[in-house]
Amino acid sequence: MAAIDCGTNSVRLLIADVSEHSDISDVTRQMRIVRLGEGVDQTGRLAPAAIERTRVALVDYAAEIAAAGVDAARMVATSASRDAENAADFRAMVLDTLGFAPEVITGDEEARLSFAGAVRGLTAAAPFLVVDIGGGSTEFVLGAGDVEAAISVDIGCVRMTERHLHSDPPTAGEIAAAEADVAAAVARALASVDGARAATLVGLAGSVTTVAALALGLGDYEPKRIHRARISAADVAKVTADLLGRSAAQRLEHPVMHPGRADVIGAGALILRVIVEQLGSSAGIDSVIASESDILDGIALSLS
């Protein structure tokens, strides 16, 4: 199976063998930072340069898919392509490049696919609250074996950086404005899904896994050590403060930092910190489990 997830910040590929028992064995898992959603919060349109960056990545992915001889493939496109006035241009490019069209899915479907990928094989107290912090949006999904409630809100690391964090490093005033924006959205989302019922918080996507890598003090980005690592609220707060106090160039001094994430990771970490803090107050949760399994795994499972 081949799964492609195209978000606001990155486009990712998973080619995997999926068994009849829904076990996933990776053949390859790749990521390119393309910043498809660059400027879309202000303009409402996908920039031609951003579409071209995405096309270049998809050309390589198409070659990988052809070489693997997959039985089925699915590409989903999320926040940026949902919001853009010229989403049709993007869809036409994908069809021409891959030979099949992307599915521009709703926030609810995005949440359900992320949940399916995240909780597969997870042994922790239920219900789970799965949060997928993307570039343009964050999904909140509550459930045990199945999804019980879900909502997508327009806070993400790229969107919040472009909206509030204009200085490098951001000023105290910019951080306060971003935090107020994020806190209001998180409170609304947690009320919608009844987050106070959650027993375990599971965090997905690059902002969460990067914070986890930093909290663990890793010298290299090691997915196997990050996957299912439990990070305390205190460590999330500590890493967030460090990231927001650094410039993008200084963040790159961390060996686990992806160059395409350095300018937006402060906002992503801030979103995670606010979620953990609010859940600490409402549900008594004092940590987050980082997951390397996410919407890509959910897409692959949907094809089996």
Short mmCIF file of C-alpha atoms in Angstrom, two decimals:
data_model
loop_
_atom_site.label_atom_id
_atom_site.label_comp_id
_atom_site.label_asym_id
_atom_site.label_seq_id
_atom_site.Cartn_x
_atom_site.Cartn_y
_atom_site.Cartn_z
CA MET A 1 0.00 0.00 0.00
CA ALA A 2 1.15 3.56 -0.68
CA ALA A 3 -0.11 6.44 1.48
CA ILE A 4 0.66 10.12 0.92
CA ASP A 5 -0.24 12.84 3.40
CA CYS A 6 0.03 16.40 2.11
CA GLY A 7 -0.34 19.00 4.82
CA THR A 8 0.41 22.66 5.28
CA ASN A 9 4.11 22.16 6.05
CA SER A 10 5.15 18.76 4.70
CA VAL A 11 4.30 16.04 2.22
CA ARG A 12 5.00 12.51 3.43
CA LEU A 13 5.03 9.05 1.88
CA LEU A 14 4.53 5.62 3.44
CA ILE A 15 4.88 2.45 1.40
CA ALA A 16 4.03 -0.52 3.59
CA ASP A 17 2.89 -4.11 3.63
CA VAL A 18 -0.43 -4.39 5.48
CA SER A 19 -1.44 -7.84 6.74
CA GLU A 20 -4.97 -9.20 7.00
CA HIS A 21 -4.71 -8.53 10.75
CA SER A 22 -3.89 -4.84 10.09
CA ASP A 23 -0.22 -5.17 10.99
CA ILE A 24 1.88 -2.58 9.16
CA SER A 25 5.43 -3.30 8.01
CA ASP A 26 7.20 -0.25 6.57
CA VAL A 27 8.93 -0.51 3.21
CA THR A 28 9.80 3.18 3.19
CA ARG A 29 8.68 6.26 5.11
CA GLN A 30 9.77 9.66 3.79
CA MET A 31 9.11 13.35 4.44
CA ARG A 32 9.75 16.54 2.49
CA ILE A 33 9.15 20.02 3.90
CA VAL A 34 7.39 21.86 1.06
CA ARG A 35 5.45 24.54 3.00
CA LEU A 36 2.41 24.19 0.72
CA GLY A 37 0.42 26.46 3.02
CA GLU A 38 2.92 29.32 2.97
CA GLY A 39 0.93 32.57 3.14
CA VAL A 40 -2.47 30.91 2.70
CA ASP A 41 -3.72 32.29 6.04
CA GLN A 42 -3.28 35.83 4.66
CA THR A 43 -4.01 35.39 0.94
CA GLY A 44 -6.47 32.52 0.85
CA ARG A 45 -4.52 31.05 -2.08
CA LEU A 46 -1.77 28.49 -2.59
CA ALA A 47 1.36 30.21 -3.90
CA PRO A 48 2.63 28.98 -7.30
CA ALA A 49 6.09 28.41 -5.80
CA ALA A 50 4.57 26.27 -3.04
CA ILE A 51 2.65 24.16 -5.55
CA GLU A 52 5.87 23.69 -7.53
CA ARG A 53 7.83 22.60 -4.43
CA THR A 54 5.13 20.02 -3.77
CA ARG A 55 5.18 18.84 -7.40
CA VAL A 56 8.93 18.22 -7.24
CA ALA A 57 8.50 16.06 -4.13
CA LEU A 58 5.61 14.12 -5.70
CA VAL A 59 7.67 13.34 -8.81
CA ASP A 60 10.12 11.48 -6.57
CA TYR A 61 7.29 9.79 -4.66
CA ALA A 62 5.70 8.64 -7.94
CA ALA A 63 8.96 6.93 -8.87
CA GLU A 64 9.10 5.20 -5.47
CA ILE A 65 5.50 3.98 -5.83
CA ALA A 66 6.14 2.67 -9.34
CA ALA A 67 9.30 0.85 -8.26
CA ALA A 68 7.51 -0.80 -5.31
CA GLY A 69 4.68 -2.13 -7.46
CA VAL A 70 1.99 -1.24 -4.94
CA ASP A 71 -1.49 -2.76 -5.02
CA ALA A 72 -3.28 0.43 -3.97
CA ALA A 73 -2.43 4.07 -3.34
CA ARG A 74 -4.21 6.99 -1.70
CA MET A 75 -3.20 10.61 -1.21
CA VAL A 76 -5.00 12.89 1.20
CA ALA A 77 -4.57 16.65 1.34
CA THR A 78 -5.47 18.53 4.47
CA SER A 79 -5.61 22.03 5.93
CA ALA A 80 -3.93 24.26 3.31
CA SER A 81 -5.69 22.72 0.33
CA ARG A 82 -9.04 22.82 2.14
CA ASP A 83 -8.69 26.54 2.77
CA ALA A 84 -7.32 27.70 -0.61
CA GLU A 85 -9.38 29.38 -3.31
CA ASN A 86 -7.21 27.79 -6.00
CA ALA A 87 -7.30 24.23 -4.65
CA ALA A 88 -8.35 23.06 -8.14
CA ASP A 89 -4.92 24.04 -9.49
CA PHE A 90 -3.30 21.89 -6.81
CA ARG A 91 -5.55 18.92 -7.54
CA ALA A 92 -4.81 19.16 -11.28
CA MET A 93 -1.07 19.16 -10.58
CA VAL A 94 -1.33 16.06 -8.40
CA LEU A 95 -3.40 14.17 -10.97
CA ASP A 96 -0.87 15.01 -13.67
CA THR A 97 2.10 14.01 -11.46
CA LEU A 98 0.82 10.87 -9.73
CA GLY A 99 -1.83 9.65 -12.15
CA PHE A 100 -4.52 9.77 -9.47
CA ALA A 101 -6.23 12.66 -7.74
CA PRO A 102 -5.79 13.68 -4.12
CA GLU A 103 -8.67 13.56 -1.71
CA VAL A 104 -9.10 16.94 -0.06
CA ILE A 105 -10.54 15.57 3.15
CA THR A 106 -12.52 17.27 5.87
CA GLY A 107 -11.04 17.97 9.27
CA ASP A 108 -13.30 15.23 10.68
CA GLU A 109 -11.94 12.61 8.26
CA GLU A 110 -8.39 13.79 8.94
CA ALA A 111 -9.01 13.31 12.65
CA ARG A 112 -10.40 9.80 12.19
CA LEU A 113 -7.49 8.65 10.02
CA SER A 114 -4.99 10.08 12.51
CA PHE A 115 -6.73 8.33 15.40
CA ALA A 116 -6.72 4.98 13.60
CA GLY A 117 -2.99 5.24 12.96
CA ALA A 118 -2.10 6.51 16.43
CA VAL A 119 -3.91 4.03 18.68
CA ARG A 120 -3.06 0.88 16.70
CA GLY A 121 -1.39 -1.42 19.23
CA LEU A 122 -1.27 1.23 21.96
CA THR A 123 -1.42 -0.19 25.50
CA ALA A 124 -2.40 2.69 27.77
CA ALA A 125 -5.43 3.80 29.73
CA ALA A 126 -8.46 4.72 27.62
CA PRO A 127 -10.19 6.88 26.55
CA PHE A 128 -7.39 8.36 24.44
CA LEU A 129 -7.27 11.98 23.38
CA VAL A 130 -5.26 12.08 20.16
CA VAL A 131 -4.00 15.50 19.07
CA ASP A 132 -2.43 15.95 15.63
CA ILE A 133 -0.58 19.29 15.50
CA GLY A 134 -0.14 20.18 11.86
CA GLY A 135 1.00 23.23 9.98
CA GLY A 136 -2.41 24.81 9.51
CA SER A 137 -4.73 22.96 11.86
CA THR A 138 -4.82 20.72 14.91
CA GLU A 139 -7.16 17.77 15.23
CA PHE A 140 -8.55 16.59 18.58
CA VAL A 141 -10.03 13.07 18.67
CA LEU A 142 -11.44 11.26 21.72
CA GLY A 143 -12.11 7.56 21.77
CA ALA A 144 -11.12 4.10 22.93
CA GLY A 145 -11.47 1.45 20.23
CA ASP A 146 -13.48 3.78 18.02
CA VAL A 147 -13.76 7.53 17.57
CA GLU A 148 -16.34 9.05 19.90
CA ALA A 149 -15.82 12.75 19.15
CA ALA A 150 -13.57 14.80 16.89
CA ILE A 151 -12.92 18.41 15.92
CA SER A 152 -10.39 20.25 13.77
CA VAL A 153 -9.40 23.81 14.71
CA ASP A 154 -7.34 26.30 12.70
CA ILE A 155 -4.24 26.45 14.87
CA GLY A 156 -1.01 24.99 13.52
CA CYS A 157 2.70 25.72 13.64
CA VAL A 158 2.85 27.52 10.29
CA ARG A 159 -0.44 29.40 10.74
CA MET A 160 0.45 30.62 14.26
CA THR A 161 3.99 31.59 13.24
CA GLU A 162 2.75 33.61 10.27
CA ARG A 163 -0.07 35.16 12.30
CA HIS A 164 1.87 36.10 15.46
CA LEU A 165 5.57 35.18 15.73
CA HIS A 166 7.13 37.68 13.35
CA SER A 167 10.42 38.35 15.18
CA ASP A 168 13.35 35.96 15.34
CA PRO A 169 13.34 35.02 18.17
CA PRO A 170 9.75 36.07 18.91
CA THR A 171 9.13 38.86 21.40
CA ALA A 172 7.28 38.38 24.68
CA GLY A 173 4.32 40.29 23.24
CA GLU A 174 4.18 38.08 20.16
CA ILE A 175 4.32 34.94 22.28
CA ALA A 176 1.55 36.24 24.53
CA ALA A 177 -0.67 36.99 21.52
CA ALA A 178 -0.04 33.53 20.06
CA GLU A 179 -0.72 31.87 23.40
CA ALA A 180 -4.02 33.71 23.82
CA ASP A 181 -5.11 32.67 20.32
CA VAL A 182 -4.08 29.05 20.90
CA ALA A 183 -5.60 28.88 24.39
CA ALA A 184 -9.02 30.00 23.15
CA ALA A 185 -8.99 27.45 20.32
CA VAL A 186 -7.80 24.62 22.59
CA ALA A 187 -10.46 25.40 25.20
CA ARG A 188 -13.13 25.35 22.50
CA ALA A 189 -11.83 22.04 21.09
CA LEU A 190 -11.57 20.31 24.48
CA ALA A 191 -15.10 21.39 25.36
CA SER A 192 -16.37 20.06 22.02
CA VAL A 193 -14.85 16.56 22.42
CA ASP A 194 -15.27 16.42 26.23
CA GLY A 195 -11.52 16.23 26.76
CA ALA A 196 -11.99 16.06 30.52
CA ARG A 197 -12.94 12.39 30.03
CA ALA A 198 -9.52 11.54 28.58
CA ALA A 199 -7.19 9.21 30.47
CA THR A 200 -4.22 9.37 28.07
CA LEU A 201 -2.98 12.14 25.77
CA VAL A 202 -1.32 11.02 22.53
CA GLY A 203 0.50 13.58 20.37
CA LEU A 204 1.22 13.24 16.65
CA ALA A 205 3.26 14.93 13.93
CA GLY A 206 6.59 16.69 13.70
CA SER A 207 6.10 19.35 16.35
CA VAL A 208 5.31 16.70 18.98
CA THR A 209 8.02 14.24 17.96
CA THR A 210 10.63 17.02 17.82
CA VAL A 211 9.69 18.20 21.31
CA ALA A 212 9.92 14.58 22.46
CA ALA A 213 13.37 14.15 20.89
CA LEU A 214 14.59 17.31 22.65
CA ALA A 215 13.07 16.28 25.98
CA LEU A 216 14.78 12.89 25.68
CA GLY A 217 18.11 14.58 24.95
CA LEU A 218 18.72 12.59 21.77
CA GLY A 219 21.87 13.22 19.77
CA ASP A 220 20.13 12.09 16.57
CA TYR A 221 16.51 11.82 15.55
CA GLU A 222 15.67 8.22 16.51
CA PRO A 223 12.07 7.29 15.66
CA LYS A 224 12.19 4.03 17.63
CA ARG A 225 13.13 5.85 20.83
CA ILE A 226 10.61 8.64 20.24
CA HIS A 227 7.68 6.35 19.41
CA ARG A 228 5.49 5.85 22.48
CA ALA A 229 7.86 7.86 24.72
CA ARG A 230 5.99 9.55 27.58
CA ILE A 231 7.01 13.20 28.03
CA SER A 232 6.06 15.03 31.22
CA ALA A 233 4.22 18.34 31.24
CA ALA A 234 7.24 19.91 32.95
CA ASP A 235 9.55 18.76 30.15
CA VAL A 236 7.14 20.02 27.48
CA ALA A 237 7.13 23.44 29.16
CA LYS A 238 10.93 23.45 29.48
CA VAL A 239 11.52 22.56 25.83
CA THR A 240 8.93 25.10 24.67
CA ALA A 241 10.57 27.92 26.63
CA ASP A 242 13.98 26.99 25.19
CA LEU A 243 12.68 26.93 21.60
CA LEU A 244 10.79 30.23 21.90
CA GLY A 245 13.91 31.86 23.37
CA ARG A 246 16.06 30.90 20.39
CA SER A 247 16.28 32.21 16.84
CA ALA A 248 15.66 29.81 13.97
CA ALA A 249 19.42 29.57 13.41
CA GLN A 250 20.00 28.77 17.08
CA ARG A 251 17.32 26.07 17.03
CA LEU A 252 19.32 24.34 14.31
CA GLU A 253 22.07 23.83 16.88
CA HIS A 254 19.88 20.99 18.16
CA PRO A 255 21.00 17.96 16.12
CA VAL A 256 17.46 16.53 16.01
CA MET A 257 16.02 19.67 14.39
CA HIS A 258 14.88 19.32 10.78
CA PRO A 259 16.00 22.44 8.84
CA GLY A 260 12.51 22.90 7.41
CA ARG A 261 10.96 22.96 10.87
CA ALA A 262 13.27 25.36 12.69
CA ASP A 263 11.29 28.53 11.93
CA VAL A 264 7.90 27.12 13.04
CA ILE A 265 8.74 24.68 15.85
CA GLY A 266 8.30 27.36 18.53
CA ALA A 267 4.64 27.74 17.64
CA GLY A 268 4.15 23.97 17.42
CA ALA A 269 5.68 23.45 20.85
CA LEU A 270 3.52 26.25 22.26
CA ILE A 271 0.37 24.56 20.97
CA LEU A 272 1.42 21.30 22.64
CA ARG A 273 2.25 23.05 25.91
CA VAL A 274 -1.15 24.76 26.06
CA ILE A 275 -2.95 21.47 25.35
CA VAL A 276 -1.04 19.67 28.11
CA GLU A 277 -1.66 22.52 30.56
CA GLN A 278 -5.39 22.66 29.90
CA LEU A 279 -5.73 18.88 30.14
CA GLY A 280 -3.80 18.97 33.40
CA SER A 281 -6.47 21.25 34.82
CA SER A 282 -9.50 19.44 33.40
CA ALA A 283 -8.47 15.76 33.28
CA GLY A 284 -5.48 15.53 35.61
CA ILE A 285 -3.21 14.44 32.75
CA ASP A 286 0.44 15.37 33.34
CA SER A 287 2.18 13.92 30.27
CA VAL A 288 1.89 13.22 26.55
CA ILE A 289 2.77 10.03 24.68
CA ALA A 290 4.54 10.85 21.43
CA SER A 291 3.59 8.67 18.46
CA GLU A 292 5.41 8.12 15.19
CA SER A 293 2.29 6.30 13.91
CA ASP A 294 -0.19 8.80 12.59
CA ILE A 295 -2.41 9.69 9.63
CA LEU A 296 -0.07 7.90 7.18
CA ASP A 297 -0.69 4.63 9.01
CA GLY A 298 -4.41 5.39 9.07
CA ILE A 299 -4.42 5.95 5.30
CA ALA A 300 -2.57 2.68 4.72
CA LEU A 301 -5.04 0.82 6.96
CA SER A 302 -7.95 2.35 5.02
CA LEU A 303 -6.64 0.65 1.85
CA SER A 304 -6.41 -2.83 3.35
#
